[in-house]
Each structure stands twice: as C-alpha cells, then as structure tokens.
Coordinates of C-alpha atoms in Angstrom, one line a residue:
Chain A
X1 CA -0.1 -0.2 0.0
X2 CA 1.0 3.3 -1.2
X3 CA 1.1 6.1 2.4
X4 CA 1.3 9.0 2.0
X5 CA 3.3 11.0 5.4
X6 CA 2.4 14.7 5.6
X7 CA 5.9 15.8 7.7
X8 CA 6.7 19.1 9.6
X9 CA 9.9 19.9 8.5
X10 CA 12.5 22.6 10.5
X11 CA 16.0 22.8 10.0
X12 CA 16.4 26.5 11.9
X13 CA 19.6 27.1 8.6
X14 CA 17.7 27.4 6.3
X15 CA 13.8 27.8 7.8
X16 CA 12.5 30.7 9.2
X17 CA 9.3 28.4 10.2
X18 CA 7.9 24.9 9.9
X19 CA 6.5 23.1 7.2
X20 CA 4.8 20.3 5.9
X21 CA 6.6 18.3 4.0
X22 CA 4.4 14.7 2.0
X23 CA 6.3 11.8 1.5
X24 CA 4.9 8.5 -0.1
X25 CA 6.4 5.4 1.0
X26 CA 5.5 1.4 -0.4
X27 CA 4.4 0.2 3.3
X28 CA 4.5 -3.4 4.0
X29 CA 2.2 -5.3 6.3
X30 CA 2.0 -4.5 9.8
X31 CA 4.9 -1.5 8.7
X32 CA 5.0 1.2 12.4
X33 CA 5.8 4.8 11.8
X34 CA 9.0 4.4 12.4
X35 CA 9.9 2.0 10.0
X36 CA 8.3 4.3 7.4
X37 CA 10.5 7.0 8.5
X38 CA 13.8 5.3 8.4
X39 CA 12.3 4.0 4.9
X40 CA 12.1 7.4 3.6
X41 CA 15.3 8.4 5.5
X42 CA 17.3 5.6 4.0
X43 CA 15.3 6.0 0.3
X44 CA 13.9 9.5 -0.1
X45 CA 15.2 12.2 2.2
X46 CA 18.1 11.6 4.3
X47 CA 18.2 15.5 5.4
X48 CA 14.9 13.6 7.8
X49 CA 15.8 14.5 11.0
X50 CA 13.8 12.0 14.3
X51 CA 15.9 10.3 17.1
X52 CA 15.3 6.2 17.6
X53 CA 16.7 3.6 19.0
X54 CA 15.6 0.1 20.8
X55 CA 12.6 0.2 17.8
X56 CA 10.2 -1.9 20.4
X57 CA 8.5 1.1 22.5
X58 CA 11.7 0.6 25.8
X59 CA 14.7 3.6 25.0
X60 CA 11.5 5.9 24.6
X61 CA 13.3 7.8 21.8
X62 CA 10.6 8.4 18.9
X63 CA 8.1 9.9 20.8
X64 CA 6.6 12.2 18.1
X65 CA 3.3 14.3 17.7
X66 CA 1.3 11.7 15.3
X67 CA -1.9 13.4 14.4
X68 CA -2.2 15.1 16.9
X69 CA -1.4 13.1 20.1
X70 CA 1.8 12.2 21.7
X71 CA 2.9 9.0 20.4
X72 CA 6.0 6.4 19.9
X73 CA 6.8 6.2 16.2
X74 CA 8.0 2.8 16.8
X75 CA 4.3 2.1 18.2
X76 CA 2.6 3.7 15.8
X77 CA 1.2 0.7 13.0
X78 CA 0.3 2.6 9.7
X79 CA -2.6 0.8 9.3
X80 CA -4.3 1.7 11.9
X81 CA -3.3 5.0 12.5
X82 CA -5.0 5.4 8.7
X83 CA -7.6 3.7 9.3
X84 CA -8.1 5.4 12.7
X85 CA -7.7 9.5 11.6
X86 CA -7.1 8.9 7.1
X87 CA -4.5 10.8 6.9
X88 CA -0.9 10.9 9.0
X89 CA 0.6 14.2 10.0
X90 CA 3.5 13.6 11.9
X91 CA 6.0 16.7 13.7
X92 CA 8.0 17.0 16.9
X93 CA 6.5 16.5 20.3
X94 CA 4.3 19.3 21.0
X95 CA 5.3 22.2 24.2
X96 CA 9.1 21.2 23.8
X97 CA 12.2 23.9 21.8
X98 CA 12.4 21.9 18.3
X99 CA 16.0 21.3 17.3
X100 CA 15.3 19.8 14.0
X101 CA 13.0 18.1 12.7
X102 CA 11.3 16.0 14.9
X103 CA 14.2 16.6 17.4
X104 CA 13.5 18.4 20.3
X105 CA 15.6 20.0 23.2
X106 CA 15.1 17.3 26.5
X107 CA 17.0 19.8 28.7
X108 CA 14.1 21.3 30.2
X109 CA 12.7 17.5 30.7
X110 CA 15.7 16.3 32.3
X111 CA 15.8 19.2 34.9
X112 CA 13.1 18.8 35.9
X113 CA 13.8 14.8 36.6
X114 CA 16.6 16.0 38.6
X115 CA 14.9 18.5 40.8
X116 CA 12.8 15.5 42.3
X117 CA 16.1 13.2 43.8
X118 CA 15.7 10.8 40.9
X119 CA 17.1 7.7 43.6
X120 CA 16.8 6.3 46.8
X121 CA 17.8 7.8 49.6
X122 CA 19.6 6.1 52.7
X123 CA 21.5 5.8 55.3
X124 CA 23.9 2.4 54.4
X125 CA 23.5 1.7 57.8
X126 CA 20.6 0.2 58.5
X127 CA 19.0 -2.8 56.0
X128 CA 15.3 -2.6 55.0
X129 CA 13.8 -5.9 56.3
X130 CA 12.7 -8.4 53.7
X131 CA 9.4 -8.3 54.7
X132 CA 8.8 -4.7 54.1
X133 CA 9.9 -4.5 50.2
X134 CA 7.1 -7.3 50.4
X135 CA 4.3 -5.9 48.6
X136 CA 6.8 -2.9 47.2
X137 CA 5.3 -3.7 43.2
X138 CA 1.6 -3.5 44.4
X139 CA 2.4 0.3 46.0
X140 CA 4.8 1.8 43.1
X141 CA 1.1 0.9 40.7
X142 CA 3.4 0.6 38.2
X143 CA 5.3 4.5 39.0
X144 CA 9.1 1.9 38.0
X145 CA 7.7 1.4 34.5
X146 CA 8.6 5.0 33.4
X147 CA 10.4 5.1 29.4
X148 CA 11.3 9.0 30.1
X149 CA 9.8 9.2 26.4
X150 CA 8.3 13.0 27.3
X151 CA 4.8 12.3 26.1
X152 CA 3.1 12.6 29.5
X153 CA 5.3 16.7 30.0
X154 CA 4.2 17.4 26.4
X155 CA 1.0 16.5 26.4
X156 CA 0.8 18.1 29.6
X157 CA -1.8 21.0 30.0
X158 CA -0.5 22.4 33.4
X159 CA 3.1 22.3 31.4
X160 CA 1.6 23.9 28.7
X161 CA 0.9 26.8 30.4
X162 CA 2.9 27.2 32.9
X163 CA 6.8 25.9 31.9
X164 CA 7.8 26.2 35.5
X165 CA 5.8 22.6 36.6
X166 CA 7.0 19.7 37.2
X167 CA 5.1 18.4 35.7
X168 CA 4.0 14.5 35.5
X169 CA 7.0 12.0 34.7
X170 CA 9.1 13.8 37.6
X171 CA 6.3 14.1 39.9
X172 CA 5.5 10.0 39.5
X173 CA 9.6 9.4 39.5
X174 CA 9.2 11.2 43.2
X175 CA 6.0 8.7 44.1
X176 CA 8.4 6.2 43.1
X177 CA 11.0 7.0 45.2
X178 CA 9.0 8.3 48.0
X179 CA 6.1 5.3 48.6
X180 CA 9.8 3.2 49.0
X181 CA 10.4 1.7 52.3
X182 CA 14.2 1.9 51.9
X183 CA 14.2 5.9 51.2
X184 CA 14.7 7.7 53.6
X185 CA 13.4 10.8 52.2
X186 CA 9.6 10.5 52.7
X187 CA 8.2 13.3 54.3
X188 CA 11.7 15.6 53.5
X189 CA 10.0 14.7 49.6
X190 CA 6.9 15.7 49.9
X191 CA 7.7 19.3 51.1
X192 CA 9.6 20.4 48.3
X193 CA 7.0 19.5 46.3
X194 CA 4.1 21.4 48.5
X195 CA 5.5 25.0 46.7
X196 CA 4.4 26.3 43.0
X197 CA 5.2 24.0 40.3
X198 CA 4.9 20.9 42.7
X199 CA 1.8 18.2 43.2
X200 CA -0.3 21.0 43.6
X201 CA 0.3 22.7 40.2
X202 CA -1.4 19.5 38.2
X203 CA -5.3 20.3 36.9
X204 CA -5.9 16.4 36.9
X205 CA -6.7 16.9 33.2
X206 CA -6.2 13.2 32.7
X207 CA -3.8 13.3 29.5
X208 CA -0.6 12.0 31.3
X209 CA -2.4 9.1 31.9
X210 CA -3.9 8.9 28.5
X211 CA -1.0 8.8 25.9
X212 CA 1.6 7.2 28.6
X213 CA 2.7 4.1 26.6
X214 CA 4.0 2.6 29.4
X215 CA 0.4 2.6 31.8
X216 CA 2.0 4.9 35.0
X217 CA -0.3 6.9 35.5
X218 CA 1.4 9.7 36.3
X219 CA -2.1 12.0 37.7
X220 CA -2.5 9.2 40.2
X221 CA 0.3 8.8 41.1
X222 CA 0.7 12.8 42.0
X223 CA -2.9 11.9 44.1
X224 CA -1.2 9.6 45.9
X225 CA 1.1 12.6 46.2
X226 CA -1.3 15.0 47.9
X227 CA -2.1 11.9 50.2
X228 CA 0.5 11.6 51.6
X229 CA 0.8 14.9 51.7
X230 CA -2.2 15.6 53.5
X231 CA -1.5 12.5 55.7
X232 CA 1.5 14.0 56.6
X233 CA 0.7 16.8 58.1
X234 CA 1.2 19.4 55.0
X235 CA -2.5 20.7 55.4
X236 CA -2.7 24.3 55.6
X237 CA -2.0 25.1 52.2
X238 CA -5.2 26.7 50.4
X239 CA -4.5 24.0 48.1
X240 CA -5.0 21.0 50.8
X241 CA -7.7 22.7 52.3
X242 CA -9.5 22.1 48.6
X243 CA -9.6 18.5 49.7
X244 CA -10.2 18.9 53.1
X245 CA -13.1 21.6 53.3
X246 CA -14.7 19.9 50.3
X247 CA -14.7 16.6 51.9
X248 CA -16.1 18.6 55.5
X249 CA -18.7 20.4 52.9
X250 CA -20.2 16.7 51.5
X251 CA -19.9 15.0 54.6
X252 CA -22.1 17.0 56.2
X253 CA -24.7 18.4 53.4
X254 CA -24.2 15.8 50.9
X255 CA -23.5 17.5 48.1
X256 CA -21.1 20.8 47.5
X257 CA -22.0 24.0 48.4
X258 CA -20.3 26.0 46.2
X259 CA -20.6 29.2 48.1
X260 CA -19.4 28.6 51.2
X261 CA -16.0 26.1 50.0
X262 CA -13.9 29.2 48.8
X263 CA -14.6 30.8 51.7
X264 CA -13.8 27.8 53.9
X265 CA -10.3 27.2 51.6
X266 CA -9.5 30.6 51.8
X267 CA -10.1 31.5 55.8
X268 CA -6.2 33.0 57.1
X269 CA -5.7 33.5 53.8
X270 CA -6.1 37.8 53.1
X271 CA -5.3 38.1 49.9
X272 CA -6.9 35.4 48.8
X273 CA -9.8 36.0 50.1
X274 CA -10.1 39.4 48.8
X275 CA -9.6 37.9 45.6
X276 CA -12.6 36.0 45.2
X277 CA -14.9 38.7 47.2
X278 CA -16.2 40.8 44.2
X279 CA -16.6 37.6 42.0
X280 CA -18.5 36.5 44.8
X281 CA -20.7 39.6 44.2
X282 CA -21.1 39.6 41.0
X283 CA -22.4 35.6 41.0
X284 CA -24.7 36.6 43.9
X285 CA -26.0 39.4 41.4
X286 CA -26.8 36.7 38.1
X287 CA -28.7 33.9 40.7
X288 CA -25.8 31.8 40.9
X289 CA -25.6 31.3 44.1
X290 CA -28.7 29.8 45.6
X291 CA -29.7 31.2 48.6
X292 CA -31.5 29.3 51.2
X293 CA -28.7 26.5 50.0
X294 CA -31.6 23.6 49.5
X295 CA -30.4 20.5 51.2
X296 CA -30.5 16.9 50.3
X297 CA -33.3 14.4 51.5
X298 CA -31.0 11.1 53.2
X299 CA -28.1 12.9 54.8
X300 CA -28.1 10.6 57.8
X301 CA -27.3 7.3 54.8
X302 CA -24.5 9.6 53.5
X303 CA -23.2 11.0 57.1
X304 CA -22.7 7.1 57.9
X305 CA -21.0 6.2 54.5
X306 CA -18.3 9.9 55.7
X307 CA -17.7 8.3 59.5
X308 CA -17.5 4.8 57.7
X309 CA -14.0 5.4 56.2
X310 CA -13.6 8.2 58.9
X311 CA -9.7 7.5 59.5
X312 CA -8.9 7.1 63.3
X313 CA -7.1 10.5 64.3
Chain B
X1 CA -35.8 4.0 28.4
X2 CA -36.8 5.5 31.6
X3 CA -33.4 7.6 32.9
X4 CA -32.9 8.2 36.3
X5 CA -31.5 12.0 36.3
X6 CA -28.6 12.6 38.4
X7 CA -28.5 16.3 38.7
X8 CA -24.9 17.1 40.0
X9 CA -24.3 19.5 42.8
X10 CA -23.4 22.2 40.2
X11 CA -26.4 22.6 38.2
X12 CA -27.9 22.2 41.6
X13 CA -26.2 25.4 43.0
X14 CA -23.8 28.1 41.1
X15 CA -25.4 26.5 37.1
X16 CA -29.1 26.5 38.1
X17 CA -29.3 27.2 34.3
X18 CA -28.2 23.8 33.2
X19 CA -31.3 22.7 35.2
X20 CA -34.4 24.6 34.1
X21 CA -32.6 24.2 30.3
X22 CA -32.2 20.9 30.8
X23 CA -35.7 19.7 32.4
X24 CA -37.1 22.6 28.8
X25 CA -35.4 20.2 27.1
X26 CA -35.7 16.6 27.7
X27 CA -39.7 17.7 28.6
X28 CA -39.9 18.7 25.1
X29 CA -38.1 15.5 23.3
X30 CA -40.4 14.0 25.6
X31 CA -37.5 11.0 27.0
X32 CA -38.6 9.9 30.1
X33 CA -36.8 10.7 33.3
X34 CA -37.2 10.3 36.9
X35 CA -34.9 12.4 39.9
X36 CA -33.3 11.0 42.1
X37 CA -33.3 13.4 45.1
X38 CA -31.7 12.6 47.5
X39 CA -28.7 12.7 45.4
X40 CA -24.8 12.5 46.9
X41 CA -22.0 14.7 45.5
X42 CA -19.7 12.6 42.7
X43 CA -16.7 13.7 44.3
X44 CA -16.2 15.6 41.5
X45 CA -12.1 14.1 41.8
X46 CA -11.6 15.4 44.5
X47 CA -12.8 13.3 47.3
X48 CA -11.4 10.4 45.8
X49 CA -7.6 12.6 46.6
X50 CA -8.8 12.2 50.1
X51 CA -10.6 9.0 50.4
X52 CA -10.7 6.5 47.0
X53 CA -12.7 3.7 49.1
X54 CA -15.3 7.2 50.8
X55 CA -15.5 8.0 47.0
X56 CA -16.5 4.9 45.5
X57 CA -18.9 3.5 48.4
X58 CA -20.9 7.9 48.2
X59 CA -21.3 6.2 44.0
X60 CA -22.1 3.2 44.6
X61 CA -24.7 4.3 47.0
X62 CA -25.5 6.0 43.9
X63 CA -25.7 3.5 41.3
X64 CA -27.8 1.4 43.6
X65 CA -30.3 3.3 44.5
X66 CA -31.3 3.4 41.0
X67 CA -30.4 -0.2 40.5
X68 CA -33.6 -0.3 43.5
X69 CA -35.8 1.9 41.7
X70 CA -35.4 0.0 38.7
X71 CA -33.7 2.2 36.6
X72 CA -30.9 0.5 34.6
X73 CA -29.8 4.1 33.4
X74 CA -28.8 7.1 35.1
X75 CA -27.9 10.1 32.7
X76 CA -25.9 12.7 34.2
X77 CA -25.7 16.6 32.5
X78 CA -22.8 17.3 34.1
X79 CA -18.7 16.4 32.2
X80 CA -17.3 15.6 35.4
X81 CA -20.2 14.0 37.5
X82 CA -19.7 11.8 34.0
X83 CA -16.1 10.7 34.5
X84 CA -16.4 10.1 38.4
X85 CA -19.4 9.0 38.4
X86 CA -19.1 6.3 35.3
X87 CA -15.3 5.6 36.1
X88 CA -16.2 4.3 39.7
X89 CA -19.2 2.5 37.9
X90 CA -16.8 0.7 35.7
X91 CA -14.5 -0.5 38.5
X92 CA -17.5 -1.6 40.7
X93 CA -18.2 -3.6 37.8
X94 CA -14.8 -5.2 36.8
X95 CA -13.3 -5.3 39.5
X96 CA -15.6 -7.6 42.1
X97 CA -13.2 -7.8 45.0
X98 CA -13.0 -4.1 45.3
X99 CA -16.9 -3.9 45.3
X100 CA -17.5 -6.9 47.5
X101 CA -16.0 -4.6 50.0
X102 CA -17.9 -1.4 48.8
X103 CA -20.6 -3.4 49.6
X104 CA -20.0 -4.5 53.3
X105 CA -19.5 -0.4 53.7
X106 CA -22.7 0.5 51.8
X107 CA -24.9 -2.3 53.0
X108 CA -23.7 -2.0 57.2
X109 CA -24.1 2.5 56.3
X110 CA -27.0 2.4 54.1
X111 CA -29.0 -1.0 53.9
X112 CA -27.8 -0.4 50.4
X113 CA -26.0 -3.4 47.8
X114 CA -25.2 -2.6 44.4
X115 CA -25.1 -5.4 41.8
X116 CA -23.5 -3.7 38.9
X117 CA -26.8 -3.7 36.4
X118 CA -26.5 0.3 36.2
X119 CA -25.2 2.0 33.4
X120 CA -23.8 6.1 33.6
X121 CA -24.5 8.0 30.9
X122 CA -24.6 11.9 30.3
X123 CA -27.0 13.8 28.3
X124 CA -25.0 14.4 25.1
X125 CA -24.3 10.1 24.6
X126 CA -27.8 9.8 25.2
X127 CA -29.4 11.6 22.8
X128 CA -26.6 10.4 20.4
X129 CA -27.1 7.2 20.6
X130 CA -30.2 6.0 22.2
X131 CA -32.8 9.3 21.5
X132 CA -31.1 9.7 17.7
X133 CA -29.8 12.8 15.9
X134 CA -32.1 12.0 13.1
X135 CA -35.2 11.6 16.0
X136 CA -33.7 15.2 17.5
X137 CA -33.7 17.2 14.1
X138 CA -37.3 16.6 13.9
X139 CA -37.4 19.0 17.4
X140 CA -35.3 21.4 15.4
X141 CA -37.9 24.5 14.5
X142 CA -35.3 27.1 14.7
X143 CA -32.0 25.9 13.3
X144 CA -29.1 27.9 14.4
X145 CA -28.1 28.5 10.7
X146 CA -26.5 31.9 11.2
X147 CA -23.7 31.0 14.1
X148 CA -21.1 29.0 14.3
X149 CA -20.4 27.3 17.3
X150 CA -17.1 25.8 19.0
X151 CA -17.1 23.0 21.2
X152 CA -15.0 22.4 24.5
X153 CA -15.8 19.0 25.7
X154 CA -14.3 18.9 29.1
X155 CA -11.4 16.3 30.1
X156 CA -13.9 14.2 32.4
X157 CA -16.1 13.0 29.5
X158 CA -13.1 11.8 26.6
X159 CA -10.6 11.0 28.7
X160 CA -9.3 8.4 30.7
X161 CA -11.1 6.9 27.5
X162 CA -11.3 3.2 28.9
X163 CA -13.8 4.6 31.5
X164 CA -15.4 7.0 29.5
X165 CA -15.4 5.5 26.1
X166 CA -18.6 6.7 23.7
X167 CA -16.4 9.7 22.0
X168 CA -12.6 8.9 20.0
X169 CA -10.8 10.7 22.8
X170 CA -8.1 12.0 19.8
X171 CA -10.9 13.5 17.5
X172 CA -14.6 13.5 19.6
X173 CA -17.2 14.2 17.3
X174 CA -20.4 13.8 19.5
X175 CA -20.7 18.2 20.3
X176 CA -20.3 18.8 16.8
X177 CA -22.8 16.5 15.5
X178 CA -25.0 18.0 17.6
X179 CA -23.8 21.4 16.9
X180 CA -25.0 20.1 13.1
X181 CA -28.5 18.3 14.7
X182 CA -29.5 22.2 15.2
X183 CA -28.0 23.6 12.2
X184 CA -25.5 25.4 13.7
X185 CA -22.0 25.1 12.0
X186 CA -19.2 23.8 13.9
X187 CA -15.7 25.0 14.4
X188 CA -12.0 23.2 14.9
X189 CA -9.9 24.5 17.7
X190 CA -6.9 23.0 19.6
X191 CA -8.4 23.2 23.1
X192 CA -11.5 22.0 22.4
X193 CA -10.8 18.6 24.4
X194 CA -8.0 20.6 26.9
X195 CA -8.6 21.8 30.3
X196 CA -10.5 24.8 31.6
X197 CA -8.9 25.4 34.5
X198 CA -11.6 24.7 37.1
X199 CA -10.4 22.2 39.2
X200 CA -7.3 24.5 40.4
X201 CA -8.9 27.9 39.6
X202 CA -8.9 29.2 43.1
X203 CA -5.4 27.8 44.3
X204 CA -3.5 28.2 41.0
X205 CA -5.8 31.0 39.9
X206 CA -2.5 31.9 37.1
X207 CA -2.8 28.5 35.5
X208 CA -6.8 28.8 34.9
X209 CA -6.8 31.8 34.3
X210 CA -4.3 31.0 31.5
X211 CA -6.1 27.6 30.2
X212 CA -9.5 30.0 30.0
X213 CA -8.3 32.7 27.9
X214 CA -6.1 30.4 25.4
X215 CA -9.7 28.4 24.8
X216 CA -11.4 31.5 24.2
X217 CA -9.4 33.2 22.0
X218 CA -8.6 30.0 20.4
X219 CA -12.4 29.6 19.7
X220 CA -12.6 33.3 18.6
X221 CA -9.9 33.5 16.4
X222 CA -11.2 30.1 14.8
X223 CA -14.6 31.9 13.8
X224 CA -17.1 31.0 17.0
X225 CA -19.4 33.1 17.8
X226 CA -20.3 31.0 21.1
X227 CA -18.5 27.6 22.7
X228 CA -20.9 25.1 23.9
X229 CA -20.1 22.3 26.8
X230 CA -21.6 19.8 28.0
X231 CA -19.7 20.4 31.3
X232 CA -20.7 22.9 34.2
X233 CA -17.2 23.4 36.0
X234 CA -15.4 24.0 32.3
X235 CA -18.9 27.0 32.3
X236 CA -17.7 27.9 35.4
X237 CA -14.3 28.6 34.9
X238 CA -15.2 29.7 31.2
X239 CA -18.1 32.8 31.9
X240 CA -17.4 33.6 35.3
X241 CA -13.6 34.0 35.1
X242 CA -13.9 34.8 31.3
X243 CA -13.0 38.7 32.2
X244 CA -10.6 38.1 34.9
X245 CA -8.7 36.2 32.0
X246 CA -9.1 39.0 29.4
X247 CA -7.1 40.8 31.4
X248 CA -4.3 38.6 32.2
X249 CA -4.2 38.2 28.4
X250 CA -3.9 42.1 27.7
X251 CA -1.7 42.8 30.3
X252 CA 0.4 40.2 28.1
X253 CA -0.3 40.0 24.7
X254 CA -2.0 44.2 24.2
X255 CA -5.3 45.2 24.7
X256 CA -6.4 44.8 21.4
X257 CA -6.6 41.0 23.0
X258 CA -10.6 40.9 23.2
X259 CA -12.6 37.5 24.7
X260 CA -16.2 38.4 24.5
X261 CA -17.0 35.0 23.9
X262 CA -20.8 33.6 25.6
X263 CA -20.7 29.9 27.0
X264 CA -23.2 27.8 26.6
X265 CA -24.5 24.9 28.5
X266 CA -25.5 22.2 26.1
X267 CA -29.3 22.0 26.7
X268 CA -29.2 26.0 25.9
X269 CA -28.1 25.4 22.7
X270 CA -30.1 22.4 21.9
X271 CA -33.0 24.8 23.6
X272 CA -32.3 27.2 21.3
X273 CA -33.6 25.4 18.5
X274 CA -36.2 24.2 19.4
X275 CA -38.2 28.1 19.9
X276 CA -37.2 28.1 23.8
X277 CA -36.5 31.9 24.7
X278 CA -32.9 32.8 26.3
X279 CA -35.1 33.6 29.1
X280 CA -36.7 30.5 29.6
X281 CA -33.1 28.8 29.1
X282 CA -31.7 31.3 32.1
X283 CA -29.3 33.5 29.8
X284 CA -29.6 36.1 32.6
X285 CA -27.6 34.0 34.4
X286 CA -24.6 33.7 32.6
X287 CA -21.4 36.3 33.5
X288 CA -20.7 37.2 29.9
X289 CA -23.5 38.5 28.0
X290 CA -25.3 36.0 25.6
X291 CA -26.6 39.1 23.3
X292 CA -24.7 39.1 20.4
X293 CA -25.3 36.0 19.8
X294 CA -29.1 36.2 20.6
X295 CA -29.1 38.9 18.1
X296 CA -27.6 36.6 15.4
X297 CA -29.7 34.4 15.8
X298 CA -33.3 36.3 16.1

C-alpha cells in the first residue's frame, strides 16, 4: 500500500518556520510509523531527522506528535493510524523547543527529573527488612515503569501554560521513591513538592494517563503524593484545604455548597479571599448562589458513609 | 427507556440555568426521566484525593439507588459527574473483590448493595446513541444556521478513555454532531479537548486563567460565535472567569486581545434551536453576555 506521510520539517539553518512536507512510502504488512520514517530517511530524504533506537517501545526515544497526539513512532501501526484518522501527520512532540524536524531539546525535561532527587536516599547502616519490600510493586503501581519518553510532559495542559511545573513524569518519579520503604527522605520529599510548580499545579486533566505508553498513570501518582502530603500534616495550604474542606462540606450537606467552599478554603489567607469577594458578589447578582442553600434528603445515610471511612486520628 | 437523572451539585448550585434548560429540553423531547432527589456529590475527583474508598462508596450509593428503583440508566448532565460516577461504575462492575468490599461498607451504612447493572450516560451521549440525531432534528424548529459554535468537551467526558469510551478521545465528534443537528456550523480549534482550568481556579488562578484565555481566544480566532460545553464546571471557568482571563491576556499580549465569548450549556444550545426563549433557558444568569449571539440568531 502506498501511503502519504505529511511530516513537519524544520531546519533552523535554512527555514524561517516549520513547514509540512509530503512523503510517499510503499508500506509492508504491519509496518510501524518508525519503520516508514527510517525507510524515507534511507531511500528518499537523508535530511529527515528524528531520534530512535530500540524500535520496541522500551527506549522511549522516538516520541513525536502523530495526528495531534503524543505517540512513540515505533508503537504506531501505519494501517491502524490511517484507518483511525484517515491521514498521517507527523511533527515534533508538542510544547518543546525544536532543534530540527522531530528532534526537540530535552534539557527542560531532565532538569525536572533531576529536581525530584530521582534516586534512593538511604543511610546504608540500617538494612530494610525483606518483609517491608513484600508488596512494593503493588505500592509503586507501575510508577517505576517510566521510560522517560516525555509523552506526558508534552501532553500536559498545565505545563503548556506554566513551563515551571515539574510535570507528570518527574512527579511520578518522586512518588516512586517517596513510596519506597527503603527511602529515607519520605517527609522531606513531600515538603519539597508543596510549593509552586509542585504537586498542586496538576489540573487533573488525565492527558498524561491517556498518552503514557507504559501505563505509569502519572496523574494517579500525583494524587497519591497529595494524599500522602495531607497524611503527613501538610494541611494548611489553600490546595490541601480544597480537599479537606470539600470533603467536610459534602459530609455535612450531602452535596457541595459552592458558595461556602471558597470561603472555607481561603480562611486565613486574606490575599486570596480579597480576590474572590468581587466575583462572589457578581455571582450572587446573577443568581448563581441559590439562597437559602437547599439540602438534599437522605443526609443521614451520607454521613454514615463518611463516618465509616473516617480515619482514626 | 427510563433514566434516573443525576443532577449533580453544579446544576443545583452555581449553574441553575443548566438544570432549568435540561428540564425544558428533556421535557420537550419526551425523554422519560425520574430525578434522584436524595443524590449525593460524586466527589468531583476531589473526595477520591482524600479517600478513594469513600468516593467509591458514595458513588455506589447513587448507582444502588437507581438499581433499587428498577432503572438501568443514570443520566448525567455534567461532564465531571459523568467521568467520576461513570468511572466508579466501571471499577465496581469490573473489580469484583473491590465491589464486595465497597458493598460491605454500603450495606452497613445504608442497607443498599450494588449489583453492577446500571449504565451511566451523559445527556450528550443519550441524545446520539439512544434518542438519535434524526429524531432530535425533528424538534429543531429554529435552526441556528447563521452561527458558528466551538465545542469545548472538558476532560472528564473524554479521558481516561478506558473509563469513558463513548467518544474517540483523540478526535471526538459527538458535540459537533449535535451542533450540526441544530443547524449551526462547528468550528475546530486546538483547545477543544483541553482543560478549562476549573480544578485549580482558586489555588492556582494564574494557571487556570491562562487556560481560559487560551481556549476562549482560540475558539474566537477560529470563528466561533459561542462555545458550548457539556460540563458546568467548564462553564463556570470559561464564563465566570472570562473577564479576568481577558485582563491577563491583555496584560501579556496587548489591549487588542478581547474575548467576550458567550458560553452555552449543551441543553441551552439545543433549547435555542427548539424555540425556547433565552430567558426560559436562563441565559440572564451568565456573566458573559449572550446578547450578541441571540441577536445573530433572531
């Protein structure tokens, strides 16, 4: 089958901006996008530039944008992709500075990985009993399967607008070590992730979960870090209060009282509170804060459920 | 087919116009619904951050209640409720040991047990799959042929696809199908499947406002007269915070960057095409004026 590939080309030495170029490839059965690109490079255009190595979704080198999504070229079957989208458009992964064609700079990514101390901190003197490591794989829940392909970071909607954000891969990595019973930095690790660019910058858009080729579920690991943070006593921030106060309001009322939650979250934070007051007034004037708050029937049942799962203090 | 309507906190709270417009449209279409009045919050992805078992039990209560009423379909009208309640349903249906664990807690606290027989569907999906676009088209008395509408899906109705699975998460089409059915023209833009910023509006407002500004200006540049969303949380973010997002955009990119984009709930878009008045659909309750859109329609 002869297939058209539209590839975004960019050579900073001669191009003012990226431009699409069409290539036609005679594909064989089960051919992957990476094989097609290698064929083009060998037979048609030796200048076509991309990273690749293992061809088996292990090394994480060949991540690129394929029909608008972040994918490993070696994991994309040409036939299926064509059937799904009716076209094959290839470009460099999103939200990364492009060096040439599909090759992007990776240093912003490595800086984020380095920032989370991506190795075990242990004092060497006290070996951890084997018993403690028994369920470690269950606990890490695939967080250690990351191949650093950058799919999650380039698909991250928070990183897109806030490049300082540590991002899904680095935070999943942080969880991987924070949750390891051999690691000595449990609380320190959590403390470092509380500030700007840390775990609270995730908007829970699920893009990272969707695009990860290794099912690391970075967002789920970020949520675990948040849960552990609250458990470790980092409860004063507006972010932590969003969770604790939300839960309290629903426990009391059965459903969310949207007018009350912002007040509870910003108690003790004058600057934030002042910012929400004018909006609160506008919402009230537009009938967006139904008053009085109508409670739902059956609150006893709901309270009983909350009580059932209450953690001993 | 009978549906148990799960109204969700937002339609009973900060976006009452979603509830009224839903009732108008669903009533006109003759869809058989019974409202779950003693509903509880789905947790919106927040309660699960505190305790996943707690969130799952709350959603099991909703599903078991519908089951006890003998109803097999729960209708959601909020993208977030769909993602969270639908996602919980998926876990409870597929993970038997977990369902048993949750059922023990549910039975002890409410006397209910969930057998796993219920399906959770957003109105958006029901209209396409159960009701049918051809049937819907018969109710379009005022086709919106002069307007272009930009779909904004929101995260939870699309991702993770293993929990949602109705639309193609990479290239969803259901909102555009509905836009065409009411006679309007869908416009496409990069942000239509991205995040509205709502989950961090209060704590990380600069991130959220950047998202609102980016999505709305893209929708505007692609020629949209209005945006439509199946999620009231997206509506709140894009409507209530649009003025602030515009201020931020102007500080960063210059005063010529203006937004002023009306944001419609899905049933409002349908309602306009069925001849309901903007007032009946609660459009006075929006913070961004819908007047330019209404003018274009009339």
